Amino acid sequence: MACVISENASSSTYHPERKVLLNGHAAAAREHKSECKPNQAEGKLSPEMEHYQKTSFEEVPMHTACLTYLGFYLLMILGYINQLLFVPKVATEKGREGYVALYDAFESFYSRYVYRRIKDCWNRPICSVPGDELTLKDRVTDDYGWSFKFTGTETRCLNLGSYNYLGFAAATGRCADESEERARDAGLAYCSSRCELGNNAQLEELEKLTARYFGVEDAIVFGMGFATNALNLPSLLGPNCMVVSDEKNHASIILGLRLSGATIKVFKHNNMRDLERVLRDGICYGNTKNGGKPWSKVMIIVEGIFSMEGSIVRLPEVVALKKKYKAYLYLDEAHSVGAMGSHGRGVTDYYKVDPKDVDILMGTFTKSFGSAGGYLAGSKKLIDFLRTNSHAHCYAGSISPPIAQQILTSMKTIMGEDGTETGRNKIMQLARNTRYFRRRLAQLGVITYGHEDSPVVPMLVYLFSKIGAVVRTLTTRHIAVVGAGFPATPIMEGRIRFCLSAAHTKEQLDYALEVIDETSDDLGLKYSRKPRDPNPIEY
């Protein structure tokens, strides 16, 4: 699978401030004539063995765990003491007798005394397209994170935080040109839902193309991404439905399930034995709230790539259990569509699973396609039902003309219908970057989570204070990354999440790895106890 053997760079000539700005379009100018294969399940092992050999969730060392808990609780104790001595000047609820509290006491405390201290590491404004590089707007705080003000300066950074998996988020190139032309011809918005004045031939073409792209009967598109779960799951489920959800599913799925009124059963992350146990028990005992009567519907809900774990769903095994227990399968491919498989069609393509074995395919256009909005795909009967009953279809604004054009152009490029090899080259480049970056990180001695073919790469730093230290340090070295901690992750598992792109070059990755290596030495992040590969990593 390797292409070019190169020594691990000890000093990179790349630097974001010295590079000519190409607005994230650098990848399009490169040609890849190598024989590297795009990411795929090779099929030489059973799905279970392949999962265990290619996925890593190394446990935290005991001393690190103790220090993490100690540091977190010490921070909490100091916060409570501060709150007793200095009453915070924040809004308090009044006249709420007889009503449920609007704010949870712990969450409010956590936001003020924990999150606020490193708030500068989140919600950072940018003033460029999120391509291989981006431009941060510099800001400072004079009151320890209560408020921020802009300095008027900017910092050009290597972008390792955006979901620009295939590099289509660019201000130049065919996608940008055709979207601009469409905006001039058709305007910027329809200001209406699909059921009123927001339907048109362009959106119908997009839906037909999406269905053909996934190899299913029909598809429906929405003017939103993750909210597709929250708005559509209630219309697909009901009080007499049982939903079996992976414990690491996204918040939008959890919200949609709660709104649906369905009975929710949770199984351990990517654990097929536990999934079967939950299915078997649920079907055997029925709806206990309704006297043990059979469920009207049983649905399994999983993600393609789990956005915080970097792991890939064990789809062939999930499909087998779905058929065995006659359940429905809902697959959220927000992070995997475009980023997985030899044709970029997601985990069904990666595992060579018939997409018709998945009852509902959901995804977003905000990541691999560099646009906005989302879709649901499946049988024509399903899509016809959604056209009538979906809240998002009936009431939400339809996708605007330039946004839809961006999706059409990028999807046709991925499919090769533009007459070029650009789409395939991007898929291959992303796979190459993913494997190289993950293997180099393992060689450095840091702990990463997830599957070796997943472009979502969480690097564990554990201590909450180290999240802020890493993000700030990398920013000073012109690298933009995303930190994630409680409540998005367990208290014990604070992490830095890298997202790789086909737009990244080897020189950019080598520069990032060099800086990460130095930062890991300075901050003590090399927790891994696995043996390190002494040989040069092949790119």
JSON list of C-alpha atoms in Angstrom, two decimals, residues 289-473:
[
{"chain": "A", "resi": 289, "resn": "LYS", "atom": "CA", "xyz": [-44.65, -0.23, 29.37]},
{"chain": "A", "resi": 290, "resn": "ASN", "atom": "CA", "xyz": [-47.38, -1.78, 27.25]},
{"chain": "A", "resi": 291, "resn": "GLY", "atom": "CA", "xyz": [-47.78, -5.10, 29.05]},
{"chain": "A", "resi": 292, "resn": "GLY", "atom": "CA", "xyz": [-44.96, -6.83, 27.18]},
{"chain": "A", "resi": 293, "resn": "LYS", "atom": "CA", "xyz": [-46.62, -6.50, 23.78]},
{"chain": "A", "resi": 294, "resn": "PRO", "atom": "CA", "xyz": [-44.35, -6.72, 20.71]},
{"chain": "A", "resi": 295, "resn": "TRP", "atom": "CA", "xyz": [-42.68, -3.56, 19.47]},
{"chain": "A", "resi": 296, "resn": "SER", "atom": "CA", "xyz": [-44.15, -2.04, 16.33]},
{"chain": "A", "resi": 297, "resn": "LYS", "atom": "CA", "xyz": [-40.62, -1.30, 15.14]},
{"chain": "A", "resi": 298, "resn": "VAL", "atom": "CA", "xyz": [-37.05, -2.05, 16.26]},
{"chain": "A", "resi": 299, "resn": "MET", "atom": "CA", "xyz": [-34.32, 0.19, 14.86]},
{"chain": "A", "resi": 300, "resn": "ILE", "atom": "CA", "xyz": [-30.53, 0.06, 15.22]},
{"chain": "A", "resi": 301, "resn": "ILE", "atom": "CA", "xyz": [-28.80, 3.46, 14.96]},
{"chain": "A", "resi": 302, "resn": "VAL", "atom": "CA", "xyz": [-25.04, 3.78, 14.39]},
{"chain": "A", "resi": 303, "resn": "GLU", "atom": "CA", "xyz": [-22.56, 6.19, 12.81]},
{"chain": "A", "resi": 304, "resn": "GLY", "atom": "CA", "xyz": [-20.15, 5.44, 10.00]},
{"chain": "A", "resi": 305, "resn": "ILE", "atom": "CA", "xyz": [-17.17, 7.18, 11.62]},
{"chain": "A", "resi": 306, "resn": "PHE", "atom": "CA", "xyz": [-17.71, 8.18, 15.24]},
{"chain": "A", "resi": 307, "resn": "SER", "atom": "CA", "xyz": [-16.69, 11.81, 15.36]},
{"chain": "A", "resi": 308, "resn": "MET", "atom": "CA", "xyz": [-15.07, 11.84, 18.82]},
{"chain": "A", "resi": 309, "resn": "GLU", "atom": "CA", "xyz": [-13.56, 8.34, 18.77]},
{"chain": "A", "resi": 310, "resn": "GLY", "atom": "CA", "xyz": [-12.21, 8.05, 15.22]},
{"chain": "A", "resi": 311, "resn": "SER", "atom": "CA", "xyz": [-13.58, 4.50, 15.08]},
{"chain": "A", "resi": 312, "resn": "ILE", "atom": "CA", "xyz": [-15.47, 2.92, 12.18]},
{"chain": "A", "resi": 313, "resn": "VAL", "atom": "CA", "xyz": [-18.72, 1.03, 12.66]},
{"chain": "A", "resi": 314, "resn": "ARG", "atom": "CA", "xyz": [-18.50, -2.75, 12.20]},
{"chain": "A", "resi": 315, "resn": "LEU", "atom": "CA", "xyz": [-21.11, -2.59, 9.47]},
{"chain": "A", "resi": 316, "resn": "PRO", "atom": "CA", "xyz": [-21.10, -6.18, 8.13]},
{"chain": "A", "resi": 317, "resn": "GLU", "atom": "CA", "xyz": [-21.77, -7.52, 11.63]},
{"chain": "A", "resi": 318, "resn": "VAL", "atom": "CA", "xyz": [-24.43, -4.89, 12.32]},
{"chain": "A", "resi": 319, "resn": "VAL", "atom": "CA", "xyz": [-26.20, -5.79, 9.07]},
{"chain": "A", "resi": 320, "resn": "ALA", "atom": "CA", "xyz": [-26.08, -9.49, 9.99]},
{"chain": "A", "resi": 321, "resn": "LEU", "atom": "CA", "xyz": [-27.69, -8.78, 13.38]},
{"chain": "A", "resi": 322, "resn": "LYS", "atom": "CA", "xyz": [-30.25, -6.50, 11.76]},
{"chain": "A", "resi": 323, "resn": "LYS", "atom": "CA", "xyz": [-31.34, -9.33, 9.46]},
{"chain": "A", "resi": 324, "resn": "LYS", "atom": "CA", "xyz": [-31.26, -11.93, 12.22]},
{"chain": "A", "resi": 325, "resn": "TYR", "atom": "CA", "xyz": [-33.60, -9.94, 14.48]},
{"chain": "A", "resi": 326, "resn": "LYS", "atom": "CA", "xyz": [-35.60, -8.34, 11.64]},
{"chain": "A", "resi": 327, "resn": "ALA", "atom": "CA", "xyz": [-34.77, -4.80, 12.74]},
{"chain": "A", "resi": 328, "resn": "TYR", "atom": "CA", "xyz": [-34.31, -1.61, 10.75]},
{"chain": "A", "resi": 329, "resn": "LEU", "atom": "CA", "xyz": [-30.89, 0.01, 10.37]},
{"chain": "A", "resi": 330, "resn": "TYR", "atom": "CA", "xyz": [-30.25, 3.78, 10.43]},
{"chain": "A", "resi": 331, "resn": "LEU", "atom": "CA", "xyz": [-26.70, 4.77, 9.44]},
{"chain": "A", "resi": 332, "resn": "ASP", "atom": "CA", "xyz": [-25.37, 8.29, 10.08]},
{"chain": "A", "resi": 333, "resn": "GLU", "atom": "CA", "xyz": [-22.54, 8.88, 7.60]},
{"chain": "A", "resi": 334, "resn": "ALA", "atom": "CA", "xyz": [-21.82, 12.51, 8.42]},
{"chain": "A", "resi": 335, "resn": "HIS", "atom": "CA", "xyz": [-18.06, 11.89, 8.76]},
{"chain": "A", "resi": 336, "resn": "SER", "atom": "CA", "xyz": [-17.68, 8.85, 6.52]},
{"chain": "A", "resi": 337, "resn": "VAL", "atom": "CA", "xyz": [-19.43, 9.80, 3.28]},
{"chain": "A", "resi": 338, "resn": "GLY", "atom": "CA", "xyz": [-16.79, 10.93, 0.81]},
{"chain": "A", "resi": 339, "resn": "ALA", "atom": "CA", "xyz": [-14.03, 10.06, 3.27]},
{"chain": "A", "resi": 340, "resn": "MET", "atom": "CA", "xyz": [-14.29, 6.26, 3.13]},
{"chain": "A", "resi": 341, "resn": "GLY", "atom": "CA", "xyz": [-14.29, 3.62, 0.44]},
{"chain": "A", "resi": 342, "resn": "SER", "atom": "CA", "xyz": [-12.61, 3.29, -2.94]},
{"chain": "A", "resi": 343, "resn": "HIS", "atom": "CA", "xyz": [-15.39, 5.36, -4.55]},
{"chain": "A", "resi": 344, "resn": "GLY", "atom": "CA", "xyz": [-15.93, 7.73, -1.63]},
{"chain": "A", "resi": 345, "resn": "ARG", "atom": "CA", "xyz": [-19.43, 6.41, -0.89]},
{"chain": "A", "resi": 346, "resn": "GLY", "atom": "CA", "xyz": [-18.88, 5.84, 2.82]},
{"chain": "A", "resi": 347, "resn": "VAL", "atom": "CA", "xyz": [-18.69, 2.73, 4.96]},
{"chain": "A", "resi": 348, "resn": "THR", "atom": "CA", "xyz": [-20.97, 0.67, 2.71]},
{"chain": "A", "resi": 349, "resn": "ASP", "atom": "CA", "xyz": [-18.37, 1.22, -0.01]},
{"chain": "A", "resi": 350, "resn": "TYR", "atom": "CA", "xyz": [-15.51, 0.58, 2.43]},
{"chain": "A", "resi": 351, "resn": "TYR", "atom": "CA", "xyz": [-16.90, -2.81, 3.49]},
{"chain": "A", "resi": 352, "resn": "LYS", "atom": "CA", "xyz": [-18.42, -3.61, 0.09]},
{"chain": "A", "resi": 353, "resn": "VAL", "atom": "CA", "xyz": [-21.85, -3.92, 1.74]},
{"chain": "A", "resi": 354, "resn": "ASP", "atom": "CA", "xyz": [-24.97, -3.63, -0.42]},
{"chain": "A", "resi": 355, "resn": "PRO", "atom": "CA", "xyz": [-26.36, -0.14, 0.42]},
{"chain": "A", "resi": 356, "resn": "LYS", "atom": "CA", "xyz": [-29.88, -1.57, 0.16]},
{"chain": "A", "resi": 357, "resn": "ASP", "atom": "CA", "xyz": [-29.13, -3.63, 3.28]},
{"chain": "A", "resi": 358, "resn": "VAL", "atom": "CA", "xyz": [-29.15, -0.29, 5.16]},
{"chain": "A", "resi": 359, "resn": "ASP", "atom": "CA", "xyz": [-32.71, 0.94, 5.52]},
{"chain": "A", "resi": 360, "resn": "ILE", "atom": "CA", "xyz": [-31.90, 4.61, 6.08]},
{"chain": "A", "resi": 361, "resn": "LEU", "atom": "CA", "xyz": [-28.70, 6.33, 4.96]},
{"chain": "A", "resi": 362, "resn": "MET", "atom": "CA", "xyz": [-28.22, 9.75, 6.52]},
{"chain": "A", "resi": 363, "resn": "GLY", "atom": "CA", "xyz": [-25.41, 12.21, 5.97]},
{"chain": "A", "resi": 364, "resn": "THR", "atom": "CA", "xyz": [-24.36, 15.80, 5.62]},
{"chain": "A", "resi": 365, "resn": "PHE", "atom": "CA", "xyz": [-22.98, 17.87, 2.76]},
{"chain": "A", "resi": 366, "resn": "THR", "atom": "CA", "xyz": [-21.03, 20.10, 5.15]},
{"chain": "A", "resi": 367, "resn": "LYS", "atom": "CA", "xyz": [-17.88, 18.01, 5.28]},
{"chain": "A", "resi": 368, "resn": "SER", "atom": "CA", "xyz": [-16.56, 16.02, 2.33]},
{"chain": "A", "resi": 369, "resn": "PHE", "atom": "CA", "xyz": [-18.59, 18.10, -0.15]},
{"chain": "A", "resi": 370, "resn": "GLY", "atom": "CA", "xyz": [-17.52, 21.47, 1.27]},
{"chain": "A", "resi": 371, "resn": "SER", "atom": "CA", "xyz": [-21.08, 22.79, 1.29]},
{"chain": "A", "resi": 372, "resn": "ALA", "atom": "CA", "xyz": [-24.12, 22.79, 3.61]},
{"chain": "A", "resi": 373, "resn": "GLY", "atom": "CA", "xyz": [-27.27, 20.75, 4.19]},
{"chain": "A", "resi": 374, "resn": "GLY", "atom": "CA", "xyz": [-27.98, 17.06, 4.61]},
{"chain": "A", "resi": 375, "resn": "TYR", "atom": "CA", "xyz": [-29.77, 14.08, 3.06]},
{"chain": "A", "resi": 376, "resn": "LEU", "atom": "CA", "xyz": [-31.66, 10.89, 3.78]},
{"chain": "A", "resi": 377, "resn": "ALA", "atom": "CA", "xyz": [-31.49, 8.06, 1.26]},
{"chain": "A", "resi": 378, "resn": "GLY", "atom": "CA", "xyz": [-33.16, 4.66, 0.97]},
{"chain": "A", "resi": 379, "resn": "SER", "atom": "CA", "xyz": [-36.23, 3.08, -0.58]},
{"chain": "A", "resi": 380, "resn": "LYS", "atom": "CA", "xyz": [-38.74, 5.12, -2.55]},
{"chain": "A", "resi": 381, "resn": "LYS", "atom": "CA", "xyz": [-41.43, 4.22, -0.01]},
{"chain": "A", "resi": 382, "resn": "LEU", "atom": "CA", "xyz": [-39.33, 5.72, 2.79]},
{"chain": "A", "resi": 383, "resn": "ILE", "atom": "CA", "xyz": [-38.54, 8.92, 0.90]},
{"chain": "A", "resi": 384, "resn": "ASP", "atom": "CA", "xyz": [-42.16, 9.42, -0.16]},
{"chain": "A", "resi": 385, "resn": "PHE", "atom": "CA", "xyz": [-43.14, 9.14, 3.50]},
{"chain": "A", "resi": 386, "resn": "LEU", "atom": "CA", "xyz": [-40.56, 11.78, 4.46]},
{"chain": "A", "resi": 387, "resn": "ARG", "atom": "CA", "xyz": [-41.73, 14.17, 1.75]},
{"chain": "A", "resi": 388, "resn": "THR", "atom": "CA", "xyz": [-45.11, 14.19, 3.46]},
{"chain": "A", "resi": 389, "resn": "ASN", "atom": "CA", "xyz": [-44.20, 13.86, 7.13]},
{"chain": "A", "resi": 390, "resn": "SER", "atom": "CA", "xyz": [-40.69, 15.29, 7.59]},
{"chain": "A", "resi": 391, "resn": "HIS", "atom": "CA", "xyz": [-40.66, 18.49, 9.63]},
{"chain": "A", "resi": 392, "resn": "ALA", "atom": "CA", "xyz": [-37.44, 19.55, 7.89]},
{"chain": "A", "resi": 393, "resn": "HIS", "atom": "CA", "xyz": [-38.96, 19.08, 4.43]},
{"chain": "A", "resi": 394, "resn": "CYS", "atom": "CA", "xyz": [-42.26, 20.76, 5.19]},
{"chain": "A", "resi": 395, "resn": "TYR", "atom": "CA", "xyz": [-41.09, 23.75, 7.23]},
{"chain": "A", "resi": 396, "resn": "ALA", "atom": "CA", "xyz": [-37.34, 24.37, 6.96]},
{"chain": "A", "resi": 397, "resn": "GLY", "atom": "CA", "xyz": [-35.84, 26.54, 4.24]},
{"chain": "A", "resi": 398, "resn": "SER", "atom": "CA", "xyz": [-34.64, 24.70, 1.15]},
{"chain": "A", "resi": 399, "resn": "ILE", "atom": "CA", "xyz": [-31.00, 24.60, 0.06]},
{"chain": "A", "resi": 400, "resn": "SER", "atom": "CA", "xyz": [-29.97, 27.79, -1.70]},
{"chain": "A", "resi": 401, "resn": "PRO", "atom": "CA", "xyz": [-28.88, 27.70, -5.38]},
{"chain": "A", "resi": 402, "resn": "PRO", "atom": "CA", "xyz": [-25.09, 28.22, -4.91]},
{"chain": "A", "resi": 403, "resn": "ILE", "atom": "CA", "xyz": [-25.00, 25.75, -2.01]},
{"chain": "A", "resi": 404, "resn": "ALA", "atom": "CA", "xyz": [-26.79, 23.10, -4.09]},
{"chain": "A", "resi": 405, "resn": "GLN", "atom": "CA", "xyz": [-24.44, 23.78, -7.00]},
{"chain": "A", "resi": 406, "resn": "GLN", "atom": "CA", "xyz": [-21.41, 23.21, -4.78]},
{"chain": "A", "resi": 407, "resn": "ILE", "atom": "CA", "xyz": [-22.82, 19.81, -3.82]},
{"chain": "A", "resi": 408, "resn": "LEU", "atom": "CA", "xyz": [-23.66, 18.89, -7.41]},
{"chain": "A", "resi": 409, "resn": "THR", "atom": "CA", "xyz": [-20.22, 19.82, -8.71]},
{"chain": "A", "resi": 410, "resn": "SER", "atom": "CA", "xyz": [-18.26, 18.14, -5.91]},
{"chain": "A", "resi": 411, "resn": "MET", "atom": "CA", "xyz": [-20.40, 14.97, -6.02]},
{"chain": "A", "resi": 412, "resn": "LYS", "atom": "CA", "xyz": [-19.99, 14.66, -9.79]},
{"chain": "A", "resi": 413, "resn": "THR", "atom": "CA", "xyz": [-16.25, 15.15, -9.33]},
{"chain": "A", "resi": 414, "resn": "ILE", "atom": "CA", "xyz": [-16.10, 12.34, -6.77]},
{"chain": "A", "resi": 415, "resn": "MET", "atom": "CA", "xyz": [-18.10, 10.08, -9.09]},
{"chain": "A", "resi": 416, "resn": "GLY", "atom": "CA", "xyz": [-15.83, 10.91, -12.02]},
{"chain": "A", "resi": 417, "resn": "GLU", "atom": "CA", "xyz": [-18.69, 12.37, -14.04]},
{"chain": "A", "resi": 418, "resn": "ASP", "atom": "CA", "xyz": [-16.66, 15.53, -14.66]},
{"chain": "A", "resi": 419, "resn": "GLY", "atom": "CA", "xyz": [-14.44, 13.51, -17.02]},
{"chain": "A", "resi": 420, "resn": "THR", "atom": "CA", "xyz": [-11.33, 13.73, -14.81]},
{"chain": "A", "resi": 421, "resn": "GLU", "atom": "CA", "xyz": [-9.53, 11.64, -12.19]},
{"chain": "A", "resi": 422, "resn": "THR", "atom": "CA", "xyz": [-9.67, 14.50, -9.67]},
{"chain": "A", "resi": 423, "resn": "GLY", "atom": "CA", "xyz": [-12.20, 12.79, -7.43]},
{"chain": "A", "resi": 424, "resn": "ARG", "atom": "CA", "xyz": [-10.35, 9.48, -7.29]},
{"chain": "A", "resi": 425, "resn": "ASN", "atom": "CA", "xyz": [-7.05, 11.27, -6.68]},
{"chain": "A", "resi": 426, "resn": "LYS", "atom": "CA", "xyz": [-8.57, 13.14, -3.75]},
{"chain": "A", "resi": 427, "resn": "ILE", "atom": "CA", "xyz": [-9.88, 9.91, -2.21]},
{"chain": "A", "resi": 428, "resn": "MET", "atom": "CA", "xyz": [-6.48, 8.26, -2.60]},
{"chain": "A", "resi": 429, "resn": "GLN", "atom": "CA", "xyz": [-4.68, 11.30, -1.19]},
{"chain": "A", "resi": 430, "resn": "LEU", "atom": "CA", "xyz": [-6.91, 11.37, 1.89]},
{"chain": "A", "resi": 431, "resn": "ALA", "atom": "CA", "xyz": [-6.28, 7.66, 2.51]},
{"chain": "A", "resi": 432, "resn": "ARG", "atom": "CA", "xyz": [-2.54, 8.15, 2.12]},
{"chain": "A", "resi": 433, "resn": "ASN", "atom": "CA", "xyz": [-2.48, 11.16, 4.45]},
{"chain": "A", "resi": 434, "resn": "THR", "atom": "CA", "xyz": [-4.56, 9.32, 7.05]},
{"chain": "A", "resi": 435, "resn": "ARG", "atom": "CA", "xyz": [-2.34, 6.25, 7.24]},
{"chain": "A", "resi": 436, "resn": "TYR", "atom": "CA", "xyz": [0.87, 8.27, 7.22]},
{"chain": "A", "resi": 437, "resn": "PHE", "atom": "CA", "xyz": [-0.25, 10.70, 9.93]},
{"chain": "A", "resi": 438, "resn": "ARG", "atom": "CA", "xyz": [-1.61, 7.99, 12.21]},
{"chain": "A", "resi": 439, "resn": "ARG", "atom": "CA", "xyz": [1.50, 5.83, 11.89]},
{"chain": "A", "resi": 440, "resn": "ARG", "atom": "CA", "xyz": [3.83, 8.75, 12.54]},
{"chain": "A", "resi": 441, "resn": "LEU", "atom": "CA", "xyz": [1.86, 9.70, 15.65]},
{"chain": "A", "resi": 442, "resn": "ALA", "atom": "CA", "xyz": [2.16, 6.12, 16.91]},
{"chain": "A", "resi": 443, "resn": "GLN", "atom": "CA", "xyz": [5.89, 6.31, 16.26]},
{"chain": "A", "resi": 444, "resn": "LEU", "atom": "CA", "xyz": [6.08, 9.49, 18.38]},
{"chain": "A", "resi": 445, "resn": "GLY", "atom": "CA", "xyz": [4.63, 7.65, 21.36]},
{"chain": "A", "resi": 446, "resn": "VAL", "atom": "CA", "xyz": [1.34, 9.51, 21.83]},
{"chain": "A", "resi": 447, "resn": "ILE", "atom": "CA", "xyz": [-1.95, 7.66, 22.32]},
{"chain": "A", "resi": 448, "resn": "THR", "atom": "CA", "xyz": [-4.49, 7.92, 19.50]},
{"chain": "A", "resi": 449, "resn": "TYR", "atom": "CA", "xyz": [-7.95, 6.41, 19.29]},
{"chain": "A", "resi": 450, "resn": "GLY", "atom": "CA", "xyz": [-9.79, 4.86, 16.38]},
{"chain": "A", "resi": 451, "resn": "HIS", "atom": "CA", "xyz": [-9.34, 2.95, 13.16]},
{"chain": "A", "resi": 452, "resn": "GLU", "atom": "CA", "xyz": [-6.21, 3.23, 11.05]},
{"chain": "A", "resi": 453, "resn": "ASP", "atom": "CA", "xyz": [-8.29, 4.29, 8.01]},
{"chain": "A", "resi": 454, "resn": "SER", "atom": "CA", "xyz": [-10.27, 6.98, 9.83]},
{"chain": "A", "resi": 455, "resn": "PRO", "atom": "CA", "xyz": [-9.35, 10.60, 8.95]},
{"chain": "A", "resi": 456, "resn": "VAL", "atom": "CA", "xyz": [-10.66, 11.65, 12.39]},
{"chain": "A", "resi": 457, "resn": "VAL", "atom": "CA", "xyz": [-7.63, 11.26, 14.67]},
{"chain": "A", "resi": 458, "resn": "PRO", "atom": "CA", "xyz": [-8.13, 11.89, 18.42]},
{"chain": "A", "resi": 459, "resn": "MET", "atom": "CA", "xyz": [-4.86, 12.30, 20.35]},
{"chain": "A", "resi": 460, "resn": "LEU", "atom": "CA", "xyz": [-5.36, 11.75, 24.09]},
{"chain": "A", "resi": 461, "resn": "VAL", "atom": "CA", "xyz": [-3.99, 14.41, 26.47]},
{"chain": "A", "resi": 462, "resn": "TYR", "atom": "CA", "xyz": [-6.26, 13.45, 29.42]},
{"chain": "A", "resi": 463, "resn": "LEU", "atom": "CA", "xyz": [-5.70, 16.42, 31.74]},
{"chain": "A", "resi": 464, "resn": "PHE", "atom": "CA", "xyz": [-8.13, 19.28, 31.15]},
{"chain": "A", "resi": 465, "resn": "SER", "atom": "CA", "xyz": [-5.38, 21.86, 31.56]},
{"chain": "A", "resi": 466, "resn": "LYS", "atom": "CA", "xyz": [-3.33, 20.18, 28.85]},
{"chain": "A", "resi": 467, "resn": "ILE", "atom": "CA", "xyz": [-6.11, 20.65, 26.30]},
{"chain": "A", "resi": 468, "resn": "GLY", "atom": "CA", "xyz": [-5.69, 24.41, 26.60]},
{"chain": "A", "resi": 469, "resn": "ALA", "atom": "CA", "xyz": [-1.91, 24.17, 26.71]},
{"chain": "A", "resi": 470, "resn": "VAL", "atom": "CA", "xyz": [-1.73, 22.12, 23.51]},
{"chain": "A", "resi": 471, "resn": "VAL", "atom": "CA", "xyz": [-4.21, 24.26, 21.55]},
{"chain": "A", "resi": 472, "resn": "ARG", "atom": "CA", "xyz": [-2.46, 27.49, 22.58]},
{"chain": "A", "resi": 473, "resn": "THR", "atom": "CA", "xyz": [1.02, 26.12, 21.94]}
]
